[in-house]
DNA sequence: TTTTATTTTCAATAAATATTGAAAGTTTAA
DNA sequence: TTAAACTTTCAATATTTATTGAAAATAAAA
């Protein structure tokens, strides 16, 4: 397979996986493109390679910087901005874990905590019992996941995967 | 807070979390409703509670059964079908992990394997080098995640969380 | 200052995704 | 059989989400 063909396939695959997991397809594609590019690219180059508009490219790049996955670069004597991605997969995984935890998991845990404590009802009412038990169980699971993510975010790669691999005995 | 109000909030929160992670909002809501319901519900009752159409309810319930999260129940002398959800959060987590691995992660790993091995290029070309290195690194990460999920799927709850918690030392 | 290069914004539009509802299909019972 | 009770299907429609593109804003250079 030729390199250009392979690049496109990689960008496609990454875009698809992203969209299946609630990440904008274009965002995943721009990220993929920067990941397989040795240097940094301008908005112009990204627009051209992925056939997307200036507005889309600009917003997507800002999003990616917001996720901590991409950075801007300025070059002496040049006015336009260049963008490049951190290529360390462990950093990427941690960064994504960190953001999704903050944006999506933590708010839900907050609601679950409220629902675990502030609902009135009769202990003999099966509807009440089932509700509180389910909410408590899910809350517990969510907190386990939350803690695991926190550990991952703080950890060094080797230490983390070392620990995970011990699970296999 | 009153039970009815709390139920609605729970259904809302679960629907939102689902949609942020690429799971149809209605599907997550139907699942949430069944989770906090002591017995089993008919399509009719689900339609009414969530204000959705018969078609939507029917398709969503079949999807949920496809994910292994919900089951049908038949009652003697009754013609209509009842639906109930497995309420064990560990089973739910494992089931979701299992399905998403099969549906989304494994296909991507297959593509990454191909891209890791079948691309021709010149070792002195930075574009080629960056591409192969990135693809290999991501492939490695994806396989680590895949293995971890497999372990989780096979594991018993206590054993698994015990192992995870050891990570915290 | 004025011009030019570049980035940002956002209303309009397009595309993707989810939902409806009525017709067709199925199953049981009279 | 025929009818009644229920489930399934899917084309049409609605909703949500993503994208465009041109105008406005910003920043450097002339």
Coordinates of N, CA, C and O in Angstrom, one line a residue, chain B residues 28-90:
Chain B
X28 N -30.7 5.0 26.1 CA -30.2 5.2 27.5 C -31.3 5.5 28.4 O -31.4 5.0 29.6
X29 N -32.3 6.3 28.0 CA -33.4 6.6 28.8 C -34.3 5.4 29.1 O -34.8 5.2 30.3
X30 N -34.6 4.6 28.1 CA -35.4 3.4 28.3 C -34.7 2.5 29.3 O -35.3 1.9 30.2
X31 N -33.4 2.4 29.1 CA -32.6 1.5 30.0 C -32.7 2.1 31.4 O -32.9 1.3 32.4
X32 N -32.5 3.4 31.6 CA -32.6 4.0 32.9 C -34.0 3.7 33.5 O -34.1 3.3 34.7
X33 N -35.0 3.9 32.7 CA -36.4 3.6 33.3 C -36.5 2.2 33.8 O -37.0 2.0 34.9
X34 N -36.0 1.2 33.0 CA -36.2 -0.2 33.4 C -35.3 -0.4 34.7 O -35.6 -1.3 35.5
X35 N -34.2 0.3 34.7 CA -33.3 0.0 35.9 C -33.9 0.4 37.2 O -33.6 -0.2 38.2
X36 N -34.7 1.5 37.2 CA -35.3 2.0 38.4 C -36.7 1.5 38.6 O -37.4 1.9 39.6
X37 N -37.1 0.5 37.8 CA -38.5 -0.1 37.9 C -38.4 -1.4 38.6 O -37.6 -2.3 38.1
X38 N -39.1 -1.7 39.6 CA -39.0 -2.9 40.3 C -39.3 -4.1 39.4 O -38.5 -5.1 39.4
X39 N -40.4 -4.1 38.8 CA -40.8 -5.3 38.0 C -40.4 -5.1 36.5 O -39.4 -4.6 36.2
X40 N -41.3 -5.6 35.6 CA -41.1 -5.5 34.2 C -42.2 -4.5 33.6 O -43.3 -4.4 34.2
X41 N -41.9 -3.9 32.5 CA -42.9 -3.0 31.9 C -43.2 -3.4 30.5 O -42.5 -4.1 29.8
X42 N -44.4 -3.0 30.1 CA -44.9 -3.3 28.7 C -44.4 -2.1 27.8 O -44.1 -1.0 28.3
X43 N -44.4 -2.4 26.5 CA -44.1 -1.3 25.6 C -45.0 -0.1 25.8 O -44.5 1.0 25.8
X44 N -46.2 -0.4 26.0 CA -47.2 0.7 26.3 C -46.8 1.6 27.4 O -46.8 2.8 27.3
X45 N -46.4 1.0 28.5 CA -46.0 1.8 29.7 C -44.8 2.6 29.5 O -44.7 3.7 29.9
X46 N -43.8 2.0 28.7 CA -42.6 2.7 28.4 C -42.9 3.9 27.5 O -42.4 5.1 27.7
X47 N -43.7 3.7 26.5 CA -44.2 4.8 25.6 C -44.7 5.9 26.3 O -44.4 7.1 26.1
X48 N -45.6 5.6 27.3 CA -46.3 6.6 28.0 C -45.4 7.4 28.9 O -45.4 8.6 28.9
X49 N -44.6 6.7 29.7 CA -43.7 7.3 30.7 C -42.7 8.3 30.0 O -42.4 9.4 30.4
X50 N -42.1 7.8 28.8 CA -41.1 8.6 28.2 C -41.7 9.4 27.0 O -40.9 10.2 26.4
X51 N -42.9 9.3 26.8 CA -43.6 10.1 25.7 C -42.9 9.8 24.4 O -42.4 10.8 23.7
X52 N -42.8 8.6 24.0 CA -42.2 8.2 22.7 C -43.2 7.3 22.0 O -44.1 6.8 22.6
X53 N -42.9 7.2 20.7 CA -43.9 6.4 19.8 C -43.7 4.9 20.0 O -42.6 4.5 20.5
X54 N -44.7 4.2 19.5 CA -44.6 2.8 19.5 C -43.4 2.3 18.7 O -42.6 1.4 19.2
X55 N -43.2 2.8 17.6 CA -42.1 2.4 16.7 C -40.7 2.6 17.4 O -39.9 1.7 17.4
X56 N -40.6 3.7 18.0 CA -39.3 4.1 18.7 C -39.1 3.1 19.9 O -38.0 2.5 20.0
X57 N -40.2 2.9 20.7 CA -40.1 2.0 21.8 C -39.7 0.6 21.4 O -38.8 0.0 21.9
X58 N -40.3 0.1 20.4 CA -40.1 -1.2 19.9 C -38.6 -1.4 19.4 O -37.9 -2.3 19.8
X59 N -38.2 -0.5 18.6 CA -36.8 -0.6 18.1 C -35.8 -0.4 19.2 O -34.8 -1.2 19.2
X60 N -36.0 0.5 20.1 CA -35.1 0.7 21.2 C -35.0 -0.5 22.1 O -33.9 -0.9 22.5
X61 N -36.1 -1.1 22.4 CA -36.1 -2.3 23.2 C -35.4 -3.5 22.5 O -34.6 -4.2 23.2
X62 N -35.5 -3.6 21.2 CA -34.8 -4.6 20.5 C -33.3 -4.4 20.5 O -32.5 -5.3 20.8
X63 N -32.9 -3.1 20.4 CA -31.5 -2.7 20.5 C -31.0 -3.1 21.9 O -29.9 -3.7 22.0
X64 N -31.7 -2.7 22.9 CA -31.3 -3.0 24.3 C -31.1 -4.5 24.5 O -30.2 -5.0 25.2
X65 N -32.0 -5.3 23.9 CA -31.9 -6.8 24.0 C -30.6 -7.2 23.3 O -29.9 -8.1 23.7
X66 N -30.3 -6.6 22.1 CA -29.1 -6.9 21.3 C -27.8 -6.6 22.1 O -26.8 -7.2 21.9
X67 N -27.9 -5.6 23.0 CA -26.8 -5.2 23.8 C -26.7 -6.1 25.1 O -25.8 -6.0 25.9
X68 N -27.7 -7.0 25.2 CA -27.7 -7.9 26.4 C -28.0 -7.2 27.7 O -27.7 -7.7 28.8
X69 N -28.7 -6.1 27.6 CA -29.0 -5.3 28.8 C -30.4 -5.5 29.3 O -30.7 -5.2 30.5
X70 N -31.3 -5.9 28.4 CA -32.7 -6.0 28.7 C -33.2 -7.4 28.2 O -32.7 -7.9 27.2
X71 N -34.2 -7.9 28.9 CA -34.8 -9.2 28.5 C -36.3 -9.1 28.5 O -36.9 -8.3 29.2
X72 N -36.9 -10.0 27.7 CA -38.3 -10.1 27.5 C -38.8 -11.1 28.6 O -38.2 -12.0 29.0
X73 N -40.1 -10.8 29.0 CA -40.7 -11.7 29.9 C -42.2 -12.0 29.4 O -42.8 -11.1 28.9
X74 N -42.6 -13.3 29.5 CA -44.0 -13.6 29.1 C -44.7 -14.0 30.3 O -44.2 -14.6 31.2
X75 N -46.0 -13.5 30.4 CA -46.8 -13.9 31.5 C -48.0 -14.8 31.1 O -48.6 -14.5 30.1
X76 N -48.2 -15.8 32.0 CA -49.2 -16.7 31.7 C -50.5 -16.0 31.5 O -51.0 -15.2 32.2
X77 N -51.2 -16.5 30.4 CA -52.5 -15.9 30.1 C -52.5 -14.5 29.5 O -53.5 -14.0 29.2
X78 N -51.3 -13.9 29.4 CA -51.2 -12.6 28.8 C -50.5 -12.7 27.5 O -49.5 -13.5 27.3
X79 N -50.9 -11.8 26.6 CA -50.3 -11.9 25.2 C -49.2 -10.9 25.1 O -48.3 -11.1 24.3
X80 N -49.3 -9.8 25.8 CA -48.3 -8.8 25.5 C -47.0 -9.1 26.3 O -46.9 -9.9 27.2
X81 N -45.9 -8.5 25.8 CA -44.6 -8.8 26.3 C -44.2 -7.8 27.4 O -44.5 -6.6 27.3
X82 N -43.4 -8.3 28.3 CA -42.9 -7.4 29.4 C -41.4 -7.3 29.3 O -40.8 -8.3 28.8
X83 N -40.8 -6.2 29.7 CA -39.4 -6.0 29.5 C -38.8 -5.6 30.9 O -39.4 -4.8 31.6
X84 N -37.6 -6.2 31.2 CA -36.9 -5.8 32.4 C -35.4 -5.8 32.2 O -34.9 -6.5 31.3
X85 N -34.8 -5.0 33.0 CA -33.3 -4.9 32.9 C -32.6 -5.6 33.9 O -33.0 -5.7 35.1
X86 N -31.4 -6.1 33.6 CA -30.5 -6.7 34.6 C -30.0 -5.5 35.4 O -29.6 -4.5 34.9
X87 N -30.1 -5.6 36.7 CA -29.8 -4.4 37.6 C -28.4 -4.5 38.2 O -28.1 -3.6 38.9
X88 N -27.7 -5.5 37.9 CA -26.4 -5.7 38.5 C -25.4 -4.8 37.7 O -25.1 -5.0 36.5
X89 N -24.9 -3.7 38.4 CA -24.1 -2.7 37.6 C -22.8 -3.3 37.1 O -22.3 -2.9 36.0
X90 N -22.3 -4.3 37.7 CA -21.1 -5.0 37.2 C -21.4 -5.7 35.9 O -20.6 -5.5 34.9

